[in-house]
PDB file of C-alpha atoms in Angstrom:
ATOM      1  CA  UNK A   1     -13.781  73.831 -64.984  1.00  0.00           C
ATOM      2  CA  UNK A   2     -12.643  72.384 -61.690  1.00  0.00           C
ATOM      3  CA  UNK A   3      -9.027  72.496 -60.645  1.00  0.00           C
ATOM      4  CA  UNK A   4      -7.110  69.214 -60.948  1.00  0.00           C
ATOM      5  CA  UNK A   5      -7.009  67.158 -57.780  1.00  0.00           C
ATOM      6  CA  UNK A   6      -3.798  67.588 -55.850  1.00  0.00           C
ATOM      7  CA  UNK A   7      -2.074  64.380 -54.883  1.00  0.00           C
ATOM      8  CA  UNK A   8      -0.420  64.791 -51.485  1.00  0.00           C
ATOM      9  CA  UNK A   9       3.303  64.043 -51.428  1.00  0.00           C
ATOM     10  CA  UNK A  10       4.164  60.494 -50.492  1.00  0.00           C
ATOM     11  CA  UNK A  11       5.464  60.063 -46.981  1.00  0.00           C
ATOM     12  CA  UNK A  12       8.896  58.441 -46.848  1.00  0.00           C
ATOM     13  CA  UNK A  13       9.089  55.766 -44.169  1.00  0.00           C
ATOM     14  CA  UNK A  14      12.079  55.526 -41.870  1.00  0.00           C
ATOM     15  CA  UNK A  15      12.989  52.146 -43.359  1.00  0.00           C
ATOM     16  CA  UNK A  16      12.947  53.628 -46.884  1.00  0.00           C
ATOM     17  CA  UNK A  17      15.035  56.571 -45.760  1.00  0.00           C
ATOM     18  CA  UNK A  18      17.688  54.305 -44.264  1.00  0.00           C
ATOM     19  CA  UNK A  19      17.682  51.800 -47.120  1.00  0.00           C
ATOM     20  CA  UNK A  20      17.604  54.166 -50.099  1.00  0.00           C
ATOM     21  CA  UNK A  21      18.947  57.471 -48.834  1.00  0.00           C
ATOM     22  CA  UNK A  22      22.342  58.993 -49.505  1.00  0.00           C
ATOM     23  CA  UNK A  23      24.720  58.233 -46.655  1.00  0.00           C
ATOM     24  CA  UNK A  24      27.317  60.803 -45.623  1.00  0.00           C
ATOM     25  CA  UNK A  25      29.818  59.879 -42.938  1.00  0.00           C
ATOM     26  CA  UNK A  26      30.082  62.573 -40.266  1.00  0.00           C
ATOM     27  CA  UNK A  27      32.355  60.846 -37.779  1.00  0.00           C
ATOM     28  CA  UNK A  28      33.352  57.627 -36.046  1.00  0.00           C
ATOM     29  CA  UNK A  29      32.274  56.330 -32.652  1.00  0.00           C
ATOM     30  CA  UNK A  30      35.710  55.318 -31.428  1.00  0.00           C
ATOM     31  CA  UNK A  31      34.849  53.510 -28.212  1.00  0.00           C
ATOM     32  CA  UNK A  32      33.135  50.747 -30.199  1.00  0.00           C
ATOM     33  CA  UNK A  33      35.036  47.481 -30.746  1.00  0.00           C
ATOM     34  CA  UNK A  34      34.030  47.364 -34.432  1.00  0.00           C
ATOM     35  CA  UNK A  35      33.754  50.146 -37.003  1.00  0.00           C
ATOM     36  CA  UNK A  36      30.741  52.305 -36.111  1.00  0.00           C
ATOM     37  CA  UNK A  37      30.193  55.392 -38.250  1.00  0.00           C
ATOM     38  CA  UNK A  38      27.893  58.277 -37.412  1.00  0.00           C
ATOM     39  CA  UNK A  39      26.164  59.408 -40.618  1.00  0.00           C
ATOM     40  CA  UNK A  40      23.447  61.577 -42.070  1.00  0.00           C
ATOM     41  CA  UNK A  41      21.024  60.065 -44.561  1.00  0.00           C
ATOM     42  CA  UNK A  42      18.777  61.968 -46.999  1.00  0.00           C
ATOM     43  CA  UNK A  43      16.045  60.770 -49.325  1.00  0.00           C
ATOM     44  CA  UNK A  44      13.223  62.612 -51.101  1.00  0.00           C
ATOM     45  CA  UNK A  45      13.411  65.632 -48.843  1.00  0.00           C
ATOM     46  CA  UNK A  46      13.692  63.753 -45.581  1.00  0.00           C
ATOM     47  CA  UNK A  47      16.890  63.670 -43.508  1.00  0.00           C
ATOM     48  CA  UNK A  48      17.949  61.893 -40.344  1.00  0.00           C
ATOM     49  CA  UNK A  49      21.020  60.851 -38.400  1.00  0.00           C
ATOM     50  CA  UNK A  50      21.977  57.193 -38.350  1.00  0.00           C
ATOM     51  CA  UNK A  51      24.631  54.649 -37.458  1.00  0.00           C
ATOM     52  CA  UNK A  52      26.336  52.698 -40.234  1.00  0.00           C
ATOM     53  CA  UNK A  53      28.326  49.575 -39.348  1.00  0.00           C
ATOM     54  CA  UNK A  54      30.083  48.172 -42.432  1.00  0.00           C
ATOM     55  CA  UNK A  55      30.700  44.435 -42.515  1.00  0.00           C
ATOM     56  CA  UNK A  56      34.275  45.228 -43.613  1.00  0.00           C
ATOM     57  CA  UNK A  57      34.862  46.828 -40.207  1.00  0.00           C
ATOM     58  CA  UNK A  58      33.802  43.796 -38.149  1.00  0.00           C
ATOM     59  CA  UNK A  59      36.352  41.849 -36.131  1.00  0.00           C
ATOM     60  CA  UNK A  60      35.870  38.087 -36.639  1.00  0.00           C
ATOM     61  CA  UNK A  61      34.424  36.179 -33.661  1.00  0.00           C
ATOM     62  CA  UNK A  62      35.219  32.488 -33.320  1.00  0.00           C
ATOM     63  CA  UNK A  63      31.836  31.660 -31.795  1.00  0.00           C
ATOM     64  CA  UNK A  64      29.846  33.578 -34.430  1.00  0.00           C
ATOM     65  CA  UNK A  65      31.453  32.200 -37.606  1.00  0.00           C
ATOM     66  CA  UNK A  66      28.380  32.272 -39.874  1.00  0.00           C
ATOM     67  CA  UNK A  67      27.058  35.352 -41.630  1.00  0.00           C
ATOM     68  CA  UNK A  68      28.007  38.683 -40.120  1.00  0.00           C
ATOM     69  CA  UNK A  69      27.128  40.898 -37.185  1.00  0.00           C
ATOM     70  CA  UNK A  70      25.235  43.338 -39.406  1.00  0.00           C
ATOM     71  CA  UNK A  71      22.772  40.645 -40.433  1.00  0.00           C
ATOM     72  CA  UNK A  72      22.197  39.719 -36.792  1.00  0.00           C
ATOM     73  CA  UNK A  73      21.462  43.346 -35.929  1.00  0.00           C
ATOM     74  CA  UNK A  74      18.793  43.456 -38.641  1.00  0.00           C
ATOM     75  CA  UNK A  75      17.390  40.119 -37.477  1.00  0.00           C
ATOM     76  CA  UNK A  76      17.049  41.485 -33.926  1.00  0.00           C
ATOM     77  CA  UNK A  77      15.125  44.467 -35.292  1.00  0.00           C
ATOM     78  CA  UNK A  78      12.774  42.192 -37.247  1.00  0.00           C
ATOM     79  CA  UNK A  79      11.988  40.136 -34.141  1.00  0.00           C
ATOM     80  CA  UNK A  80      11.460  43.313 -32.131  1.00  0.00           C
ATOM     81  CA  UNK A  81       8.995  44.574 -34.740  1.00  0.00           C
ATOM     82  CA  UNK A  82       7.150  41.253 -34.670  1.00  0.00           C
ATOM     83  CA  UNK A  83       6.612  41.607 -30.915  1.00  0.00           C
ATOM     84  CA  UNK A  84       4.915  44.968 -31.412  1.00  0.00           C
ATOM     85  CA  UNK A  85       7.037  46.443 -28.648  1.00  0.00           C
ATOM     86  CA  UNK A  86       9.329  48.490 -30.917  1.00  0.00           C
ATOM     87  CA  UNK A  87      12.365  47.998 -28.709  1.00  0.00           C
ATOM     88  CA  UNK A  88      15.025  48.271 -31.441  1.00  0.00           C
ATOM     89  CA  UNK A  89      15.497  51.367 -33.630  1.00  0.00           C
ATOM     90  CA  UNK A  90      14.668  50.917 -37.318  1.00  0.00           C
ATOM     91  CA  UNK A  91      17.520  48.883 -38.825  1.00  0.00           C
ATOM     92  CA  UNK A  92      18.223  47.835 -42.412  1.00  0.00           C
ATOM     93  CA  UNK A  93      20.931  46.054 -44.384  1.00  0.00           C
ATOM     94  CA  UNK A  94      22.262  48.134 -47.257  1.00  0.00           C
ATOM     95  CA  UNK A  95      25.268  49.116 -49.308  1.00  0.00           C
ATOM     96  CA  UNK A  96      27.185  52.157 -48.106  1.00  0.00           C
ATOM     97  CA  UNK A  97      30.439  54.090 -48.560  1.00  0.00           C
ATOM     98  CA  UNK A  98      32.448  51.120 -47.219  1.00  0.00           C
ATOM     99  CA  UNK A  99      30.347  48.296 -48.614  1.00  0.00           C
ATOM    100  CA  UNK A 100      27.435  46.341 -47.198  1.00  0.00           C
ATOM    101  CA  UNK A 101      26.538  47.049 -43.617  1.00  0.00           C
ATOM    102  CA  UNK A 102      23.889  47.706 -41.040  1.00  0.00           C
ATOM    103  CA  UNK A 103      22.216  51.118 -41.008  1.00  0.00           C
ATOM    104  CA  UNK A 104      20.203  52.074 -37.920  1.00  0.00           C
ATOM    105  CA  UNK A 105      18.289  55.193 -36.986  1.00  0.00           C
ATOM    106  CA  UNK A 106      20.206  57.312 -34.489  1.00  0.00           C
ATOM    107  CA  UNK A 107      18.399  57.672 -31.161  1.00  0.00           C
ATOM    108  CA  UNK A 108      19.107  60.772 -29.114  1.00  0.00           C
ATOM    109  CA  UNK A 109      19.086  59.629 -25.503  1.00  0.00           C
ATOM    110  CA  UNK A 110      16.759  61.609 -23.244  1.00  0.00           C
ATOM    111  CA  UNK A 111      17.497  62.663 -19.694  1.00  0.00           C
ATOM    112  CA  UNK A 112      15.864  60.135 -17.392  1.00  0.00           C
ATOM    113  CA  UNK A 113      16.209  58.630 -13.961  1.00  0.00           C
ATOM    114  CA  UNK A 114      18.802  55.875 -13.764  1.00  0.00           C
ATOM    115  CA  UNK A 115      17.951  52.410 -15.003  1.00  0.00           C
ATOM    116  CA  UNK A 116      21.029  50.853 -13.351  1.00  0.00           C
ATOM    117  CA  UNK A 117      22.742  51.586 -10.055  1.00  0.00           C
ATOM    118  CA  UNK A 118      25.286  50.325  -7.531  1.00  0.00           C
ATOM    119  CA  UNK A 119      24.029  50.428  -3.941  1.00  0.00           C
ATOM    120  CA  UNK A 120      25.631  49.728  -0.591  1.00  0.00           C
ATOM    121  CA  UNK A 121      23.019  47.240   0.575  1.00  0.00           C
ATOM    122  CA  UNK A 122      22.252  43.536   0.759  1.00  0.00           C
ATOM    123  CA  UNK A 123      18.807  43.820  -0.839  1.00  0.00           C
ATOM    124  CA  UNK A 124      17.365  46.233  -3.425  1.00  0.00           C
ATOM    125  CA  UNK A 125      14.931  48.942  -2.409  1.00  0.00           C
ATOM    126  CA  UNK A 126      11.363  48.975  -3.664  1.00  0.00           C
ATOM    127  CA  UNK A 127      11.252  49.699  -7.396  1.00  0.00           C
ATOM    128  CA  UNK A 128      14.567  47.967  -8.054  1.00  0.00           C
ATOM    129  CA  UNK A 129      15.679  44.440  -8.934  1.00  0.00           C
ATOM    130  CA  UNK A 130      18.941  42.807  -7.868  1.00  0.00           C
ATOM    131  CA  UNK A 131      21.423  41.655 -10.502  1.00  0.00           C
ATOM    132  CA  UNK A 132      24.297  40.589  -8.261  1.00  0.00           C
ATOM    133  CA  UNK A 133      27.274  41.847  -6.301  1.00  0.00           C
ATOM    134  CA  UNK A 134      30.151  43.614  -8.020  1.00  0.00           C
ATOM    135  CA  UNK A 135      33.640  44.525  -6.827  1.00  0.00           C
ATOM    136  CA  UNK A 136      34.081  48.269  -6.503  1.00  0.00           C
ATOM    137  CA  UNK A 137      37.706  48.359  -5.365  1.00  0.00           C
ATOM    138  CA  UNK A 138      39.741  47.894  -2.178  1.00  0.00           C
ATOM    139  CA  UNK A 139      38.052  44.573  -1.472  1.00  0.00           C
ATOM    140  CA  UNK A 140      34.616  46.168  -1.293  1.00  0.00           C
ATOM    141  CA  UNK A 141      31.483  45.023  -3.090  1.00  0.00           C
ATOM    142  CA  UNK A 142      28.214  46.735  -3.965  1.00  0.00           C
ATOM    143  CA  UNK A 143      24.874  45.431  -5.116  1.00  0.00           C
ATOM    144  CA  UNK A 144      24.215  46.009  -8.805  1.00  0.00           C
ATOM    145  CA  UNK A 145      20.523  46.705  -9.431  1.00  0.00           C
ATOM    146  CA  UNK A 146      18.266  47.658 -12.307  1.00  0.00           C
ATOM    147  CA  UNK A 147      14.916  49.422 -12.259  1.00  0.00           C
ATOM    148  CA  UNK A 148      11.765  47.319 -11.918  1.00  0.00           C
ATOM    149  CA  UNK A 149      10.600  48.839 -15.207  1.00  0.00           C
ATOM    150  CA  UNK A 150       8.111  47.218 -17.581  1.00  0.00           C
ATOM    151  CA  UNK A 151      10.134  48.408 -20.569  1.00  0.00           C
ATOM    152  CA  UNK A 152      13.220  46.627 -19.266  1.00  0.00           C
ATOM    153  CA  UNK A 153      11.140  43.530 -18.593  1.00  0.00           C
ATOM    154  CA  UNK A 154       9.983  43.442 -22.210  1.00  0.00           C
ATOM    155  CA  UNK A 155      13.578  43.849 -23.321  1.00  0.00           C
ATOM    156  CA  UNK A 156      14.580  40.927 -21.087  1.00  0.00           C
ATOM    157  CA  UNK A 157      12.042  38.758 -22.927  1.00  0.00           C
ATOM    158  CA  UNK A 158      13.314  39.918 -26.319  1.00  0.00           C
ATOM    159  CA  UNK A 159      16.896  39.168 -25.258  1.00  0.00           C
ATOM    160  CA  UNK A 160      15.901  35.663 -24.199  1.00  0.00           C
ATOM    161  CA  UNK A 161      14.342  35.054 -27.619  1.00  0.00           C
ATOM    162  CA  UNK A 162      17.279  36.371 -29.651  1.00  0.00           C
ATOM    163  CA  UNK A 163      19.875  34.922 -27.237  1.00  0.00           C
ATOM    164  CA  UNK A 164      21.619  38.229 -26.665  1.00  0.00           C
ATOM    165  CA  UNK A 165      25.185  37.652 -25.490  1.00  0.00           C
ATOM    166  CA  UNK A 166      25.935  41.289 -24.654  1.00  0.00           C
ATOM    167  CA  UNK A 167      23.160  43.309 -22.976  1.00  0.00           C
ATOM    168  CA  UNK A 168      25.163  46.049 -21.262  1.00  0.00           C
ATOM    169  CA  UNK A 169      23.978  49.191 -19.563  1.00  0.00           C
ATOM    170  CA  UNK A 170      25.352  51.334 -22.366  1.00  0.00           C
ATOM    171  CA  UNK A 171      23.083  49.490 -24.795  1.00  0.00           C
ATOM    172  CA  UNK A 172      19.954  50.911 -23.124  1.00  0.00           C
ATOM    173  CA  UNK A 173      18.711  54.174 -24.614  1.00  0.00           C
ATOM    174  CA  UNK A 174      15.795  55.984 -22.950  1.00  0.00           C
ATOM    175  CA  UNK A 175      14.192  58.300 -25.498  1.00  0.00           C
ATOM    176  CA  UNK A 176      11.473  60.923 -25.679  1.00  0.00           C
ATOM    177  CA  UNK A 177       7.848  60.113 -24.868  1.00  0.00           C
ATOM    178  CA  UNK A 178       8.854  57.390 -22.433  1.00  0.00           C
ATOM    179  CA  UNK A 179      10.333  55.120 -25.080  1.00  0.00           C
ATOM    180  CA  UNK A 180      13.240  52.781 -24.356  1.00  0.00           C
ATOM    181  CA  UNK A 181      15.445  51.226 -27.027  1.00  0.00           C
ATOM    182  CA  UNK A 182      18.072  48.519 -26.980  1.00  0.00           C
ATOM    183  CA  UNK A 183      21.003  48.719 -29.393  1.00  0.00           C
ATOM    184  CA  UNK A 184      24.100  46.699 -30.374  1.00  0.00           C
ATOM    185  CA  UNK A 185      22.674  43.294 -31.283  1.00  0.00           C
ATOM    186  CA  UNK A 186      25.572  41.882 -33.284  1.00  0.00           C
ATOM    187  CA  UNK A 187      26.181  38.916 -30.978  1.00  0.00           C
ATOM    188  CA  UNK A 188      22.742  37.346 -31.018  1.00  0.00           C
ATOM    189  CA  UNK A 189      20.957  34.258 -32.379  1.00  0.00           C
ATOM    190  CA  UNK A 190      23.717  31.799 -31.558  1.00  0.00           C
ATOM    191  CA  UNK A 191      22.413  28.219 -31.578  1.00  0.00           C
ATOM    192  CA  UNK A 192      24.105  27.630 -28.191  1.00  0.00           C
ATOM    193  CA  UNK A 193      22.847  29.271 -25.013  1.00  0.00           C
ATOM    194  CA  UNK A 194      24.897  32.463 -24.630  1.00  0.00           C
ATOM    195  CA  UNK A 195      22.470  34.781 -22.844  1.00  0.00           C
ATOM    196  CA  UNK A 196      24.545  37.430 -21.076  1.00  0.00           C
ATOM    197  CA  UNK A 197      22.682  40.381 -19.672  1.00  0.00           C
ATOM    198  CA  UNK A 198      22.263  42.862 -16.860  1.00  0.00           C
ATOM    199  CA  UNK A 199      18.510  42.228 -16.854  1.00  0.00           C
ATOM    200  CA  UNK A 200      18.411  39.201 -14.552  1.00  0.00           C
ATOM    201  CA  UNK A 201      16.105  40.836 -12.011  1.00  0.00           C
ATOM    202  CA  UNK A 202      13.099  38.760 -13.071  1.00  0.00           C
ATOM    203  CA  UNK A 203      15.000  35.455 -13.412  1.00  0.00           C
ATOM    204  CA  UNK A 204      12.717  32.575 -12.456  1.00  0.00           C
ATOM    205  CA  UNK A 205       9.643  34.805 -12.125  1.00  0.00           C
ATOM    206  CA  UNK A 206       6.469  34.116 -14.084  1.00  0.00           C
ATOM    207  CA  UNK A 207       6.166  35.812 -17.451  1.00  0.00           C
ATOM    208  CA  UNK A 208       3.502  38.504 -17.662  1.00  0.00           C
ATOM    209  CA  UNK A 209       0.282  37.691 -19.576  1.00  0.00           C
ATOM    210  CA  UNK A 210       1.378  40.278 -22.147  1.00  0.00           C
ATOM    211  CA  UNK A 211       4.708  38.510 -22.684  1.00  0.00           C
ATOM    212  CA  UNK A 212       3.002  35.146 -23.061  1.00  0.00           C
ATOM    213  CA  UNK A 213       0.683  36.589 -25.699  1.00  0.00           C
ATOM    214  CA  UNK A 214       3.625  38.124 -27.547  1.00  0.00           C
ATOM    215  CA  UNK A 215       5.572  34.845 -27.438  1.00  0.00           C
ATOM    216  CA  UNK A 216       2.559  32.972 -28.798  1.00  0.00           C
ATOM    217  CA  UNK A 217       2.456  35.456 -31.679  1.00  0.00           C
ATOM    218  CA  UNK A 218       6.166  34.959 -32.292  1.00  0.00           C
ATOM    219  CA  UNK A 219       5.721  31.194 -32.401  1.00  0.00           C
ATOM    220  CA  UNK A 220       3.169  31.582 -35.189  1.00  0.00           C
ATOM    221  CA  UNK A 221       5.320  34.157 -37.028  1.00  0.00           C
ATOM    222  CA  UNK A 222       8.308  31.784 -36.910  1.00  0.00           C
ATOM    223  CA  UNK A 223       6.530  28.795 -38.460  1.00  0.00           C
ATOM    224  CA  UNK A 224       7.749  27.633 -41.877  1.00  0.00           C
ATOM    225  CA  UNK A 225       6.296  29.898 -44.530  1.00  0.00           C
ATOM    226  CA  UNK A 226       5.344  32.671 -42.093  1.00  0.00           C
ATOM    227  CA  UNK A 227       6.561  36.220 -42.615  1.00  0.00           C
ATOM    228  CA  UNK A 228       9.108  36.541 -39.810  1.00  0.00           C
ATOM    229  CA  UNK A 229      10.571  33.123 -40.577  1.00  0.00           C
ATOM    230  CA  UNK A 230      11.144  34.184 -44.185  1.00  0.00           C
ATOM    231  CA  UNK A 231      12.889  37.390 -43.142  1.00  0.00           C
ATOM    232  CA  UNK A 232      15.144  35.653 -40.634  1.00  0.00           C
ATOM    233  CA  UNK A 233      16.030  32.884 -43.103  1.00  0.00           C
ATOM    234  CA  UNK A 234      17.801  35.542 -45.189  1.00  0.00           C
ATOM    235  CA  UNK A 235      19.771  36.837 -42.198  1.00  0.00           C
ATOM    236  CA  UNK A 236      20.739  33.872 -39.987  1.00  0.00           C
ATOM    237  CA  UNK A 237      21.399  30.179 -40.588  1.00  0.00           C
ATOM    238  CA  UNK A 238      18.735  27.458 -40.620  1.00  0.00           C
ATOM    239  CA  UNK A 239      20.211  26.019 -37.411  1.00  0.00           C
ATOM    240  CA  UNK A 240      20.008  29.422 -35.710  1.00  0.00           C
ATOM    241  CA  UNK A 241      16.433  29.894 -36.902  1.00  0.00           C
ATOM    242  CA  UNK A 242      15.446  26.513 -35.463  1.00  0.00           C
ATOM    243  CA  UNK A 243      17.181  27.438 -32.199  1.00  0.00           C
ATOM    244  CA  UNK A 244      15.166  30.674 -32.060  1.00  0.00           C
ATOM    245  CA  UNK A 245      11.949  28.686 -32.450  1.00  0.00           C
ATOM    246  CA  UNK A 246      13.113  26.334 -29.696  1.00  0.00           C
ATOM    247  CA  UNK A 247      13.807  29.250 -27.327  1.00  0.00           C
ATOM    248  CA  UNK A 248      10.309  30.633 -27.873  1.00  0.00           C
ATOM    249  CA  UNK A 249       8.811  27.190 -27.242  1.00  0.00           C
ATOM    250  CA  UNK A 250      10.912  26.755 -24.093  1.00  0.00           C
ATOM    251  CA  UNK A 251       9.840  30.134 -22.691  1.00  0.00           C
ATOM    252  CA  UNK A 252       6.187  29.300 -23.271  1.00  0.00           C
ATOM    253  CA  UNK A 253       6.552  25.816 -21.778  1.00  0.00           C
ATOM    254  CA  UNK A 254       8.269  27.148 -18.649  1.00  0.00           C
ATOM    255  CA  UNK A 255       6.086  30.240 -18.337  1.00  0.00           C
ATOM    256  CA  UNK A 256       9.002  31.952 -16.600  1.00  0.00           C
ATOM    257  CA  UNK A 257      11.893  34.265 -17.303  1.00  0.00           C
ATOM    258  CA  UNK A 258      15.090  32.241 -17.857  1.00  0.00           C
ATOM    259  CA  UNK A 259      17.739  31.865 -15.178  1.00  0.00           C
ATOM    260  CA  UNK A 260      21.535  31.841 -15.660  1.00  0.00           C
ATOM    261  CA  UNK A 261      22.625  28.448 -16.944  1.00  0.00           C
ATOM    262  CA  UNK A 262      25.989  28.377 -15.167  1.00  0.00           C
ATOM    263  CA  UNK A 263      27.602  27.258 -18.422  1.00  0.00           C
ATOM    264  CA  UNK A 264      28.375  30.785 -19.619  1.00  0.00           C
ATOM    265  CA  UNK A 265      29.220  34.043 -17.787  1.00  0.00           C
ATOM    266  CA  UNK A 266      25.812  35.492 -16.956  1.00  0.00           C
ATOM    267  CA  UNK A 267      26.794  39.176 -16.862  1.00  0.00           C
ATOM    268  CA  UNK A 268      28.721  40.948 -19.642  1.00  0.00           C
ATOM    269  CA  UNK A 269      32.016  42.642 -18.819  1.00  0.00           C
ATOM    270  CA  UNK A 270      32.398  45.503 -18.526  1.00  0.00           C
ATOM    271  CA  UNK A 271      28.732  45.813 -17.501  1.00  0.00           C
ATOM    272  CA  UNK A 272      28.381  49.330 -18.897  1.00  0.00           C
TER     273      UNK A 272
END
C-alpha cells in the first residue's frame, strides 16, 4: 500500500500576510507628519515587519478632500504593479488596531552610493543630472543633483502618472539585490497638476522605449472595465481616475518626460 501523497504547505503571499495577518504595534515613526506605526505582522507561520498608517491619524489636507491618504498609497502600489517595475513595496488597505489604514511591507534600506548630492559646480558631472540650485547658507548656493540611474528614471515616469506631489529624497529606499523603492504616496492622484519631485533631471528628454511600452500597457489597463481601472475606482474618485488616464495619454502624445509647469512649486520642501 503506497503512502498517501503529501500536499506541500501553501505559500503565503506578501499581500495575504499584510491583509490578513495579526498586526502588533512595535513603535511610532515620530518624524512623520501623520501617524506612522512600525508593526510586526504574522499569518500562517510567516512574519514580517511593516508600516501601518491608520486613516484616523491623518491630518486633513484642503487640496486632497476626497477619500483618504491611505487609499492613495494603495492606488500608487497598484499602478506600480501594473507597470511591472515593482517600485512600491507591497501595500494593502485593511483594518488594524486603530481602524482602517494602509499597511505596507517594511523595506530595510541597503548601503549604497548616494542617489542625491549637493555639489559646488555649475554643471553636473558625468553620471549625474541637475535638479536646480539650492541655498546652503550665508548667501551661498550649491547645485542639487541626482544620479543618472535607470531606476530613478522609471520612478520619475511613475510619479508623472500618479501626479506625485511629494517625491523627496527620504522617500527613496535602495534595497538588496539592486532594487529601489519609492514610499510615501499619500498625496497623489490629484486631478490638478501637482507634480513636485526631485527627479527633474530628465525633464523634456525623450521617454525611453521601455517607458513608452509600459505607458501603452497602462493605457490599456486603465480603460473602462479593465483590471487596473476597477481597482483604482475603489480607491480614488472618478474625476481622479479620468485625470490619471489623461496623464498617461499626454505622456504618450508628447513622448517626453514632463517639465515643471510653473503653476506649482516644482521641488518639495524640505527636499529630503
